[in-house]
Coordinates of C-alpha atoms in Angstrom, one line a residue:
M27 CA 0.2 0.3 -0.2
F28 CA 2.6 2.3 1.0
V29 CA 4.6 1.7 -2.1
S30 CA 1.6 2.4 -4.5
Y31 CA 1.0 5.5 -2.5
L32 CA 4.5 6.6 -3.2
I33 CA 4.3 5.7 -6.7
L34 CA 1.2 8.5 -7.4
T35 CA 2.9 11.0 -4.9
L36 CA 5.4 11.3 -7.3
L37 CA 3.6 11.1 -10.1
H38 CA 1.5 14.0 -9.2
S39 CA 4.1 15.9 -7.9
H40 CA 5.8 15.6 -11.7
T41 CA 2.7 16.3 -13.6
A42 CA 1.8 19.2 -11.3
A43 CA 5.1 20.8 -11.8
L44 CA 4.7 20.8 -15.7
A45 CA 0.8 21.9 -15.3
R46 CA 1.7 24.1 -12.7
P47 CA 0.2 28.2 -14.3
A48 CA 1.9 31.0 -14.0
G49 CA 1.0 33.0 -10.6
E50 CA -0.6 30.7 -8.6
S51 CA 0.2 30.3 -5.2
I52 CA 0.2 27.5 -3.1
G53 CA -1.4 27.1 0.3
C54 CA -0.6 25.6 3.5
D55 CA -2.1 21.9 2.3
D56 CA 0.5 22.0 -0.4
Y57 CA -2.0 22.3 -3.2
L58 CA -1.6 24.6 -6.0
G59 CA -4.1 27.6 -6.2
S60 CA -5.1 26.8 -2.4
D61 CA -6.1 29.5 0.0
K62 CA -6.1 27.7 2.9
V63 CA -4.0 29.5 5.6
V64 CA -3.2 28.3 9.3
D65 CA -5.3 29.7 12.1
K66 CA -4.6 31.0 15.5
C67 CA -4.6 27.3 16.4
G68 CA -2.0 26.0 14.0
I69 CA -4.5 24.2 12.2
C70 CA -4.2 24.6 8.4
G71 CA -7.6 25.5 6.8
G72 CA -9.1 25.9 10.0
D73 CA -12.1 28.3 11.6
N74 CA -10.3 29.4 14.7
T75 CA -12.8 27.0 16.6
A76 CA -10.4 24.2 17.7
C77 CA -8.9 26.1 20.7
K78 CA -9.6 28.3 23.3
V79 CA -8.1 32.0 23.9
V80 CA -7.4 32.7 27.6
S81 CA -6.8 35.9 28.6
G82 CA -7.4 38.7 31.5
V83 CA -5.8 41.1 33.7
F84 CA -4.8 40.7 37.3
K85 CA -5.3 43.6 39.4
H86 CA -5.7 42.8 42.4
T87 CA -4.4 45.4 45.3
L88 CA -1.2 43.5 47.1
T89 CA 0.3 44.7 51.0
N90 CA 2.4 42.2 51.6
L91 CA 6.0 42.2 50.0
G92 CA 7.3 39.0 48.2
Y93 CA 5.9 36.3 45.8
H94 CA 2.1 36.1 44.7
K95 CA 0.8 34.0 42.4
I96 CA -0.9 35.9 39.7
V97 CA -2.0 33.0 37.1
E98 CA -1.6 29.1 36.3
I99 CA -0.3 28.0 32.4
P100 CA -1.9 24.9 31.8
E101 CA -0.2 22.1 30.1
G102 CA -0.5 22.5 26.0
A103 CA -0.7 25.9 26.3
T104 CA 0.9 28.1 23.4
K105 CA 1.2 31.7 22.6
I106 CA 1.6 32.5 26.0
N107 CA 2.0 36.1 26.8
I108 CA 2.6 37.8 30.1
T109 CA 3.5 41.6 30.5
E110 CA 3.2 44.6 33.0
M111 CA 0.4 47.1 32.2
Y112 CA 3.5 49.5 32.5
K113 CA 7.1 50.1 34.4
S114 CA 7.6 49.3 38.2
N115 CA 9.5 48.3 40.7
N116 CA 7.8 44.5 40.8
Y117 CA 9.5 41.5 39.1
L118 CA 7.6 38.9 37.1
A119 CA 8.8 35.2 38.0
L120 CA 7.8 31.7 36.6
R121 CA 8.1 28.5 38.5
S122 CA 7.2 25.1 37.1
R123 CA 4.4 22.9 39.2
S124 CA 7.2 20.5 40.7
G125 CA 8.6 23.6 42.3
R126 CA 11.3 24.4 39.8
S127 CA 12.5 28.3 39.7
I128 CA 12.6 28.8 36.2
I129 CA 13.0 32.6 35.7
N130 CA 13.7 35.1 38.7
G131 CA 13.3 32.5 41.6
N132 CA 14.7 32.5 44.9
W133 CA 15.1 36.0 45.0
A134 CA 17.8 36.4 42.7
I135 CA 16.6 38.5 39.5
D136 CA 17.6 36.9 35.9
R137 CA 18.9 39.3 33.5
P138 CA 16.6 39.6 30.1
G139 CA 17.2 36.8 27.9
R140 CA 15.8 33.2 26.9
Y141 CA 15.0 30.5 29.4
E142 CA 13.8 27.2 29.0
G143 CA 10.8 25.8 31.0
G144 CA 8.2 23.7 30.7
G145 CA 9.1 22.1 27.3
T146 CA 9.5 25.5 25.6
M147 CA 11.3 28.3 25.4
F148 CA 10.4 31.7 27.2
T149 CA 11.8 35.0 26.5
Y150 CA 12.1 37.3 29.5
K151 CA 12.2 41.1 28.6
R152 CA 12.7 44.3 31.4
P153 CA 12.9 47.5 29.2
N154 CA 15.6 49.6 31.1
E155 CA 15.7 53.0 29.2
I156 CA 14.8 55.8 31.2
S157 CA 12.1 57.1 28.5
S158 CA 10.8 54.0 28.4
T159 CA 7.4 53.2 29.9
A160 CA 7.0 49.3 29.4
G161 CA 7.0 46.8 31.8
E162 CA 8.5 43.2 32.1
S163 CA 6.9 40.7 30.1
F164 CA 7.2 36.1 29.5
L165 CA 6.2 35.2 25.7
A166 CA 6.9 31.5 24.8
D167 CA 5.3 30.0 21.8
G168 CA 4.6 26.5 23.5
P169 CA 3.3 24.2 23.6
T170 CA 4.1 23.5 27.5
N171 CA 4.3 19.9 28.8
E172 CA 3.5 20.8 32.1
V173 CA 1.4 23.2 34.6
L174 CA 3.4 26.5 35.0
D175 CA 2.7 29.0 37.6
V176 CA 3.2 32.8 36.8
Y177 CA 4.4 35.0 40.4
M178 CA 4.9 38.7 41.0
I179 CA 7.3 39.6 43.1
H180 CA 5.9 42.9 44.8
Q181 CA 7.4 45.9 46.1
Q182 CA 5.5 48.5 44.8
P183 CA 1.7 49.1 44.3
N184 CA 0.3 46.5 41.0
P185 CA 0.3 48.6 38.0
G186 CA -1.8 45.4 36.5
I187 CA -0.3 42.1 34.5
H188 CA -2.1 41.1 31.7
Y189 CA -2.0 37.6 30.6
E190 CA -3.0 35.6 27.3
Y191 CA -2.5 32.1 26.2
I192 CA -4.4 29.5 23.7
I193 CA -5.4 26.1 24.8
P194 CA -6.7 23.1 22.7
G195 CA -10.2 22.6 22.5
D196 CA -11.8 19.2 23.1
N197 CA -11.2 15.9 20.4
V198 CA -8.6 18.2 18.5
I199 CA -5.8 16.8 16.9
S200 CA -2.0 18.1 17.9
P201 CA -1.6 21.2 15.6
Q202 CA 2.0 20.3 15.3
L203 CA 1.1 17.3 13.7
L204 CA -1.4 18.5 11.7
A205 CA 0.9 21.8 10.9
H206 CA 3.7 19.8 9.5
R207 CA 1.8 17.0 7.6
R208 CA 0.9 16.9 3.8
P209 CA -2.2 15.8 2.4
G210 CA -2.0 11.8 1.7
E211 CA 0.7 11.4 4.3
P212 CA 0.4 9.0 6.9
L213 CA -1.0 10.2 10.5
N214 CA 0.8 8.4 13.2
G215 CA 2.8 6.0 10.9
Q216 CA -0.6 4.6 9.1
L217 CA -2.4 6.2 6.3
E218 CA -5.9 8.2 7.3
I219 CA -8.8 5.9 6.5
P220 CA -12.4 7.4 6.8
E221 CA -14.1 5.6 9.6
G222 CA -16.8 3.1 8.3
T223 CA -15.2 2.6 5.3
N224 CA -15.5 -0.9 3.6
H225 CA -12.7 -2.5 2.1
E226 CA -14.7 -5.0 0.1
D227 CA -17.0 -3.1 -1.1
E228 CA -15.4 0.1 -2.4
D229 CA -11.8 -0.2 -4.4
L230 CA -10.8 3.3 -4.2
H231 CA -11.4 6.2 -1.5
R232 CA -10.4 9.5 -0.8
E233 CA -8.2 10.9 2.2
T234 CA -10.6 13.0 4.7
D235 CA -9.2 16.1 6.2
T236 CA -9.7 15.3 10.2
R237 CA -10.2 18.8 10.9
T238 CA -13.0 19.7 8.4
G239 CA -14.4 16.5 7.4
Q240 CA -14.2 17.5 3.5
S241 CA -12.3 15.4 0.7
T242 CA -8.8 17.0 0.7
G243 CA -8.8 16.3 -3.2
S244 CA -5.8 13.9 -2.9
F245 CA -4.8 11.1 -5.1
P246 CA -6.6 8.1 -4.5
V247 CA -4.9 5.3 -2.5
I248 CA -5.0 1.9 -4.3
Q249 CA -5.7 -1.0 -2.4
P250 CA -3.2 -4.0 -3.4
G251 CA -4.5 -6.8 -5.3
R252 CA -8.0 -4.9 -5.8
F253 CA -7.1 -4.4 -9.5
S254 CA -6.2 -6.6 -12.9
S255 CA -2.7 -5.9 -14.5
H256 CA -4.7 -4.7 -17.5
Q257 CA -4.3 -0.7 -17.3
P258 CA -7.3 1.5 -19.1
E259 CA -5.5 3.5 -22.1
N260 CA -6.3 7.0 -20.7
Q261 CA -3.8 5.9 -17.3
V262 CA -0.7 7.4 -17.0
P263 CA 2.0 4.5 -16.2
A264 CA 3.3 4.8 -12.8
V265 CA 7.1 5.6 -12.6
Q266 CA 9.0 3.2 -10.8
P267 CA 11.7 3.9 -8.1
P268 CA 14.9 2.4 -8.9
R269 CA 15.8 -0.9 -7.5
Q270 CA 17.6 -0.4 -3.8
N271 CA 20.5 -2.7 -4.0
R272 CA 21.6 -4.9 -0.5
E273 CA 25.1 -4.4 -1.2
H274 CA 25.0 -0.9 0.5
N275 CA 23.8 0.4 3.6
W276 CA 23.4 3.0 6.4
K277 CA 26.3 3.9 8.5
Q278 CA 27.4 6.5 11.0
I279 CA 30.2 8.1 10.0
G280 CA 30.3 10.6 12.9
K281 CA 28.6 13.4 15.2
T282 CA 27.1 17.0 14.6
E283 CA 29.1 19.7 16.9
C284 CA 27.9 19.9 20.5
T285 CA 25.1 22.8 20.3
T286 CA 27.3 24.3 23.5
T287 CA 31.1 24.2 24.7
C288 CA 29.9 23.2 28.1
G289 CA 27.2 23.1 30.9
K290 CA 25.3 20.3 28.9
G291 CA 24.8 20.6 25.2
S292 CA 23.4 18.2 22.6
Q293 CA 24.4 16.8 19.4
Y294 CA 23.0 13.8 16.6
P295 CA 24.8 10.6 14.8
I296 CA 25.5 11.5 10.9
F297 CA 24.4 8.5 8.9
H298 CA 25.2 8.2 5.1
C299 CA 24.7 5.4 2.7
V300 CA 28.1 3.0 1.8
N301 CA 29.0 0.4 0.1
R302 CA 28.6 -2.8 2.7
V303 CA 31.7 -4.2 1.4
T304 CA 34.3 -1.3 0.8
H305 CA 32.6 1.1 2.8
E306 CA 32.9 3.6 0.7
E307 CA 30.4 6.9 0.3
V308 CA 27.8 6.5 -2.2
P309 CA 24.2 8.5 -3.1
E310 CA 21.9 8.2 -1.0
G311 CA 19.6 6.5 -3.7
Y312 CA 21.4 3.4 -3.2
C313 CA 20.3 2.6 0.1
D314 CA 16.9 2.1 1.3
S315 CA 15.6 5.1 2.8
S316 CA 13.3 3.4 5.2
T317 CA 15.3 1.7 6.9
K318 CA 17.8 5.2 7.6
P319 CA 18.3 5.3 11.4
F320 CA 16.5 8.4 13.3
P321 CA 19.2 10.5 14.6
E322 CA 18.6 11.0 18.2
E323 CA 19.7 13.9 20.5
E324 CA 22.9 12.8 22.5
A325 CA 24.2 15.0 25.5
C326 CA 27.3 16.5 25.0
N327 CA 30.1 18.8 27.0
L328 CA 28.5 17.9 30.5
F329 CA 30.7 19.4 32.8
P330 CA 30.0 22.7 33.9
C331 CA 30.7 26.1 32.4
P332 CA 33.1 28.3 34.2
A333 CA 31.4 30.9 36.6
F334 CA 30.8 34.4 35.2
W335 CA 30.2 37.9 36.4
D336 CA 26.0 38.4 35.5
I337 CA 26.3 42.4 35.3
G338 CA 23.0 44.2 35.3
E339 CA 21.6 47.0 33.9
W340 CA 23.0 50.6 34.9
S341 CA 20.0 52.4 37.5
E342 CA 18.7 56.0 36.4
C343 CA 21.0 58.4 37.5
S344 CA 20.4 60.1 40.7
K345 CA 20.4 63.5 39.3
T346 CA 18.9 65.3 36.2
C347 CA 21.8 67.4 35.8
G348 CA 25.5 67.7 37.0
L349 CA 27.1 64.8 38.5
G350 CA 25.2 61.8 40.2
M351 CA 25.5 58.3 41.1
Q352 CA 24.0 55.1 39.6
H353 CA 23.9 51.4 40.6
R354 CA 23.9 48.4 38.7
Q355 CA 23.6 44.7 40.4
I356 CA 26.5 42.2 39.5
L357 CA 26.0 38.2 40.6
C358 CA 28.3 35.2 40.0
R359 CA 26.5 32.8 37.6
Q360 CA 27.0 29.5 36.1
M361 CA 25.6 27.7 33.2
Y362 CA 24.0 24.3 33.1
A363 CA 21.5 22.5 31.2
N364 CA 20.4 25.8 29.6
R365 CA 20.1 27.4 32.8
T366 CA 21.9 30.2 34.1
L367 CA 22.2 29.8 37.9
T368 CA 23.2 32.0 40.6
V369 CA 26.1 30.7 42.7
Q370 CA 28.3 31.5 45.3
Q371 CA 30.5 34.4 45.0
Y372 CA 33.7 32.8 45.1
R373 CA 33.4 31.1 42.2
C374 CA 34.2 33.8 40.3
Q375 CA 37.5 34.9 42.1
H376 CA 39.4 34.0 38.8
L377 CA 37.6 37.4 37.6
E378 CA 37.8 40.8 38.3
K379 CA 34.5 41.7 39.6
P380 CA 32.8 44.8 37.7
E381 CA 32.2 48.1 39.8
T382 CA 28.6 48.5 41.1
T383 CA 28.5 51.9 41.4
S384 CA 29.6 54.2 39.0
T385 CA 29.3 58.4 38.9
C386 CA 26.9 59.7 35.8
Q387 CA 25.7 62.9 34.3
L388 CA 22.7 63.2 31.7
K389 CA 23.8 66.9 30.9
I390 CA 25.6 70.0 32.6
C391 CA 23.6 71.5 34.9
S392 CA 22.6 75.4 34.6
E393 CA 24.4 78.2 36.2
W394 CA 23.9 81.6 37.6
Q395 CA 25.3 84.5 35.3
I396 CA 25.4 88.3 36.4
R397 CA 24.7 90.1 33.3
T398 CA 25.1 93.7 34.3
E399 CA 27.6 95.6 36.7
W400 CA 25.8 97.6 40.2
T401 CA 23.5 100.3 39.3
S402 CA 24.3 103.7 40.9
C403 CA 22.7 104.3 44.6
S404 CA 19.2 104.7 45.1
V405 CA 20.1 108.1 47.4
P406 CA 22.3 110.7 46.9
C407 CA 23.4 110.9 50.5
G408 CA 22.9 108.3 53.4
V409 CA 22.4 104.9 52.9
G410 CA 20.0 103.3 49.8
Q411 CA 20.6 100.0 47.4
R412 CA 22.0 99.2 44.0
T413 CA 20.9 96.5 42.1
R414 CA 22.2 94.0 39.2
D415 CA 20.8 91.6 36.8
V416 CA 21.5 88.0 37.8
K417 CA 20.0 85.1 35.5
C418 CA 19.9 81.1 35.4
V419 CA 21.3 80.3 32.1
S420 CA 21.1 77.0 30.7
N421 CA 24.4 74.8 29.1
L422 CA 22.9 76.1 25.8
G423 CA 22.9 79.6 26.9
D424 CA 19.1 79.9 27.3
V425 CA 17.7 81.9 29.9
V426 CA 15.8 79.4 32.1
D427 CA 13.8 79.4 35.3
D428 CA 15.4 80.3 38.5
E429 CA 14.6 76.7 39.8
E430 CA 16.8 75.1 37.1
C431 CA 19.8 76.6 39.1
N432 CA 20.9 76.0 42.9
M433 CA 19.4 78.5 44.7
K434 CA 21.7 78.1 47.4
L435 CA 24.7 79.7 44.9
R436 CA 22.6 82.3 43.8
P437 CA 24.9 85.6 43.4
N438 CA 23.3 88.7 45.4
D439 CA 21.2 91.0 42.9
I440 CA 20.4 93.8 45.7
E441 CA 22.8 95.6 48.4
N442 CA 22.9 98.3 50.8
C443 CA 25.3 101.4 49.8
D444 CA 26.2 104.1 51.9
M445 CA 26.7 107.7 50.1
G446 CA 27.7 109.2 53.4
P447 CA 26.1 111.6 56.0
C448 CA 23.4 114.1 54.3
A449 CA 23.4 117.9 55.3
K450 CA 20.2 118.7 58.0
S451 CA 18.0 121.5 56.8
W452 CA 14.4 122.4 56.5
F453 CA 12.6 120.4 53.7
L454 CA 9.3 122.6 52.2
T455 CA 6.4 121.7 49.7
E456 CA 4.9 124.1 47.8
W457 CA 1.7 126.4 49.3
S458 CA -1.6 125.0 48.2
D459 CA -3.1 126.0 45.3
R460 CA -6.8 126.0 46.8
C461 CA -7.6 128.4 49.9
S462 CA -9.4 127.1 53.2
A463 CA -12.5 129.5 52.5
E464 CA -14.7 129.7 49.5
C465 CA -15.2 133.3 50.2
G466 CA -13.9 135.8 53.2
D467 CA -10.5 135.0 55.0
G468 CA -8.9 131.6 54.7
V469 CA -5.6 129.8 54.8
R470 CA -3.2 127.9 52.4
T471 CA -1.0 125.6 53.8
R472 CA 2.3 123.5 53.0
A473 CA 4.2 120.6 54.6
V474 CA 7.6 121.1 56.9
V475 CA 9.9 118.9 57.6
C476 CA 13.6 118.6 59.0
M477 CA 15.3 115.9 56.8
T478 CA 19.0 114.1 56.9
N479 CA 20.4 111.2 56.2
H480 CA 18.0 111.6 53.3
V481 CA 14.9 109.6 54.7
S482 CA 15.1 110.1 58.6
S483 CA 13.3 113.3 60.5
L484 CA 15.1 114.3 63.6
P485 CA 13.8 116.5 66.8
L486 CA 13.4 119.9 65.4
E487 CA 16.4 121.2 67.4
G488 CA 18.6 119.2 64.4
C489 CA 17.8 122.1 62.3
G490 CA 17.5 124.7 64.5
N491 CA 14.6 126.9 66.2
N492 CA 14.1 129.0 62.7
R493 CA 11.2 127.0 62.0
P494 CA 9.6 128.3 58.4
P495 CA 5.8 129.1 58.6
E496 CA 3.5 125.8 57.4
T497 CA 0.5 128.5 56.7
T498 CA -0.1 131.5 54.9
A499 CA -3.3 133.8 54.9
C500 CA -5.8 134.1 51.8
N501 CA -9.0 135.8 51.2
N502 CA -11.3 134.8 47.8
G503 CA -13.4 138.1 48.0
P504 CA -16.9 138.5 50.3
C505 CA -19.1 136.0 50.7
A506 CA -22.8 138.1 50.6
G507 CA -25.1 136.7 48.4
R508 CA -23.1 133.0 48.1
V509 CA -25.4 129.8 47.9
E510 CA -24.0 126.4 49.7
W511 CA -24.9 123.4 51.2
F512 CA -24.6 123.6 55.1
A513 CA -24.0 120.2 56.7
G514 CA -24.9 120.0 60.8
S515 CA -23.6 117.6 63.3
W516 CA -23.5 113.5 63.0
T517 CA -26.0 112.0 65.4
Q518 CA -25.2 109.4 67.6
C519 CA -24.5 105.6 66.1
S520 CA -27.5 103.8 65.7
T521 CA -25.8 100.5 67.6
E522 CA -23.5 100.4 70.3
C523 CA -21.3 97.1 68.8
G524 CA -20.8 96.0 65.1
S525 CA -22.2 98.1 62.1
G526 CA -24.6 101.1 62.8
T527 CA -25.9 104.2 60.5
Q528 CA -25.7 108.1 61.6
Q529 CA -27.5 111.1 60.1
R530 CA -27.1 114.4 60.0
E531 CA -29.1 117.4 58.4
V532 CA -28.0 118.7 55.3
I533 CA -29.4 122.2 54.1
C534 CA -29.3 124.7 51.3
I535 CA -28.1 128.1 52.4
R536 CA -27.3 131.6 51.4
K537 CA -24.6 134.1 53.3
T538 CA -25.5 137.6 54.2
E539 CA -23.3 139.6 56.4
G540 CA -23.8 138.0 59.8
N541 CA -26.9 136.0 58.7
F542 CA -27.5 132.8 56.7
D543 CA -31.1 132.0 54.6
V544 CA -32.4 128.7 54.4
L545 CA -33.4 128.0 50.6
N546 CA -34.8 125.7 48.4
P547 CA -32.7 122.8 47.7
H548 CA -33.0 123.0 44.0
E549 CA -31.2 126.2 44.4
C550 CA -28.1 124.5 45.3
S551 CA -28.8 121.5 43.1
Y552 CA -25.5 122.4 40.8
L553 CA -23.6 121.9 43.8
E554 CA -22.3 118.7 45.2
R555 CA -24.5 118.2 47.8
P556 CA -22.4 115.9 51.2
P557 CA -23.8 112.9 52.4
S558 CA -26.7 113.4 55.2
Q559 CA -25.9 109.2 56.5
Q560 CA -22.8 107.6 56.8
S561 CA -22.2 104.1 58.6
C562 CA -20.5 103.7 61.8
H563 CA -18.6 101.1 64.0
L564 CA -17.7 102.0 67.5
K565 CA -16.2 98.6 68.6
P566 CA -16.9 94.9 67.9
C567 CA -20.4 92.9 69.4
G568 CA -18.3 89.0 69.0
A569 CA -20.6 86.1 68.1
K570 CA -24.6 86.9 68.0
W571 CA -27.5 84.2 67.1
F572 CA -29.3 84.8 64.0
H573 CA -32.0 83.2 62.8
T574 CA -34.7 82.9 59.9
E575 CA -37.9 84.0 59.6
W576 CA -40.9 81.6 61.1
S577 CA -41.8 78.5 58.4
T578 CA -45.8 77.8 57.5
C579 CA -47.4 75.7 59.6
S580 CA -47.8 72.7 58.9
K581 CA -51.4 72.3 59.9
S582 CA -54.2 74.9 59.5
C583 CA -55.7 73.6 62.4
E584 CA -55.7 71.1 65.6
G585 CA -52.2 71.9 66.4
G586 CA -49.2 72.0 63.7
F587 CA -46.1 73.5 64.7
R588 CA -43.3 75.9 62.4
V589 CA -39.5 76.1 62.6
R590 CA -36.7 78.5 61.6
E591 CA -33.0 77.7 61.3
V592 CA -31.2 79.6 63.9
R593 CA -27.0 80.1 63.5
C594 CA -24.1 81.9 65.7
L595 CA -22.5 84.0 63.6
S596 CA -19.3 86.3 64.4
D597 CA -18.7 90.0 63.4
D598 CA -17.7 88.9 60.1
M599 CA -20.3 87.0 59.0
T600 CA -18.6 83.6 59.3
P601 CA -20.1 80.8 61.5
S602 CA -19.1 80.6 65.5
T603 CA -19.0 78.5 68.7
Q604 CA -18.7 81.5 71.2
C605 CA -22.8 82.5 71.4
D606 CA -24.6 81.6 74.8
P607 CA -26.2 78.9 74.5
Q608 CA -29.2 79.5 77.1
L609 CA -29.7 82.8 74.9
K610 CA -30.2 80.7 71.8
P611 CA -33.7 81.6 70.2
E612 CA -36.4 78.4 69.7
E613 CA -36.2 76.3 66.4
K614 CA -39.2 75.1 66.4
E615 CA -42.7 76.2 68.0
P616 CA -46.6 75.2 68.2
C617 CA -48.8 76.9 65.9
N618 CA -53.0 76.5 64.9
T619 CA -54.2 75.3 68.2
Q620 CA -57.6 76.1 67.6
D621 CA -60.1 73.2 66.5
C622 CA -60.7 72.5 62.6
I623 CA -64.3 73.8 62.5
P624 CA -65.4 71.8 59.0
E625 CA -67.0 74.7 56.3
I626 CA -70.4 74.1 55.5
D627 CA -71.4 74.2 51.8
E628 CA -75.2 74.9 51.6
N629 CA -75.1 73.0 48.1
C630 CA -73.3 70.0 49.3
K631 CA -76.3 67.9 50.1
D632 CA -77.5 63.9 49.5
K633 CA -79.9 63.6 46.8
Y634 CA -80.8 59.9 47.9
Y635 CA -81.6 58.5 51.0
N636 CA -79.3 55.3 50.9
C637 CA -76.1 57.2 50.6
N638 CA -75.0 55.2 53.5
V639 CA -74.3 52.6 51.0
V640 CA -72.3 54.3 48.6
V641 CA -70.3 55.1 51.8
Q642 CA -70.3 51.6 52.8
A643 CA -69.2 50.1 49.1
R644 CA -66.4 53.2 49.1
L645 CA -67.8 54.5 45.5
C646 CA -67.3 58.2 46.8
V647 CA -63.7 58.0 44.9
Y648 CA -66.2 57.9 41.7
T649 CA -67.2 61.7 41.1
Y650 CA -70.8 60.8 40.3
Y651 CA -71.4 59.2 43.9
K652 CA -69.2 61.9 45.3
T653 CA -71.7 64.7 43.6
A654 CA -74.9 62.4 44.2
C655 CA -74.0 61.8 47.9
C656 CA -72.0 64.7 48.6
A657 CA -72.7 65.1 52.3
S658 CA -71.9 62.1 53.3
C659 CA -69.1 61.4 51.2
T660 CA -67.6 64.8 52.7
R661 CA -68.3 63.7 56.4
V662 CA -66.0 60.3 55.7
A663 CA -63.5 62.4 54.2
N664 CA -63.2 64.7 57.2
R665 CA -62.9 62.1 59.6
Q666 CA -60.6 60.2 57.6
S667 CA -57.8 63.3 57.5
G668 CA -58.4 64.3 61.2
F669 CA -57.8 60.8 61.6
L670 CA -54.3 60.8 59.8
G671 CA -53.7 64.6 61.4
R672 CA -53.6 62.7 64.7
R673 CA -51.2 59.6 63.4

């Protein structure tokens, strides 16, 4: 059967190569013109239903430092992605269910790289750029051959861990087996025969795809002994393979190079076809390919690799500018069996230990620059001040905020200056422009002060007793017939404390020689009228009780209540606790205590003698009965309202 299948396969490959149209592509099923692709489950032509995507975000709030389990990755999982939502001081860790640490175990932080575990290879990433906000991640293609547990080494608030992996669905053939299997090839060493096929009734069958249940359209598999030796005229003769000679066989001529120079690697035997007698190598076609031994993996270079210093990434610089410090972790590590283990530091004593701290400088700090010389002193004599311009300048020459420079090193931009003692003399202002009286005799004034040290006043004897006069006489002419407002004295303040008001009388008068005539106010309307009222404040009152108006009574009769809000306020109208509680006004009081007297409506009468039946049947809610039995329905309504009011 297998020989017949091989012959037809070779024939199919030969004829397909001759008849392949230009521009057509080959699908994942190796058929020309096929549009089949591998789905997320790894199945050629699949519809993504043979597997299930498991994903989520671990957002739990953690309190204790140390290892905390996040998620369990089951056996058979593929496309594994464990990623921190954003950068933090926490670390991800991976451990097998048997307790073997794969990444970041036993409080030892591994470097980013590739680590084998659970039958697959995990890629551990830890971005360390200062500007990066990306977190740590584990990535693996899978599938896993055991259950794995993902942990977080908690050191600061959890930023959130996103996890995702794919697991196969029920009754699904391994994607790895199907993905590498060509149509018509044996499945698990046997050709695939649909269930229920009757070999006695059918001489020919077509291979059925286990993933879709549809015919794959491959060449028929011929059952041996089921056809006569006569071939139809339209059948292409099968190509006969060359007869293999028993004079040749397979021989191991060596092994591949070991994958590692130390720490347990792997290598495979190499088999060539040779002459059984002379042992000379011949083309592989002389040997039976079905008898070629399968190269099995062999361990090699089992001795451990020399220990080495595992140098971690530098931390961020301790200062954003100028000279700072940065740190890194240095561990003694040793590799064995594709795993890097942390060992005692004495094993690395043959190597010089790298530095764990270093100076760093991201940029040159901004510096203070004096842009101008000192100004002249602000006074001609005595003690004054002078200034200069001081700016914070970046290393590019730009003026920046003062906070960019060290404030402790800022040069002074203002200082005192002494111009020597000033001479003592009288300083005078000009006479005032207006006379104190609008008519008749008045005075004009000026300010007189004895000055020294430029601004400091001295006793009068400092300038001698010859003080210049501060007033001088003036006269704007006679006052006869002049109209003006006359204001009387202010009354006492309306309150003894707090804010109040004062009044005074303001009248329009005409001055004559020795007399005043009171005029109608409109005679002085062209003049500015003095105020007749002003606010006054004798002393603070302290905290006092304030209250609102009473609310409406809750009932119109038979006793209700009314309320108001009472607050203690200080002089500035802010809440206070300094009021006397015994003087606090009442916040609630009774009202309308008189009995309720129902209003008698002369038009409200019973039109029927049996209205008591309407009341008993509770028909008063209807407009017709409420009108026809008005008196009875009204009495019932009043009794019910009185009962509810007493509850």
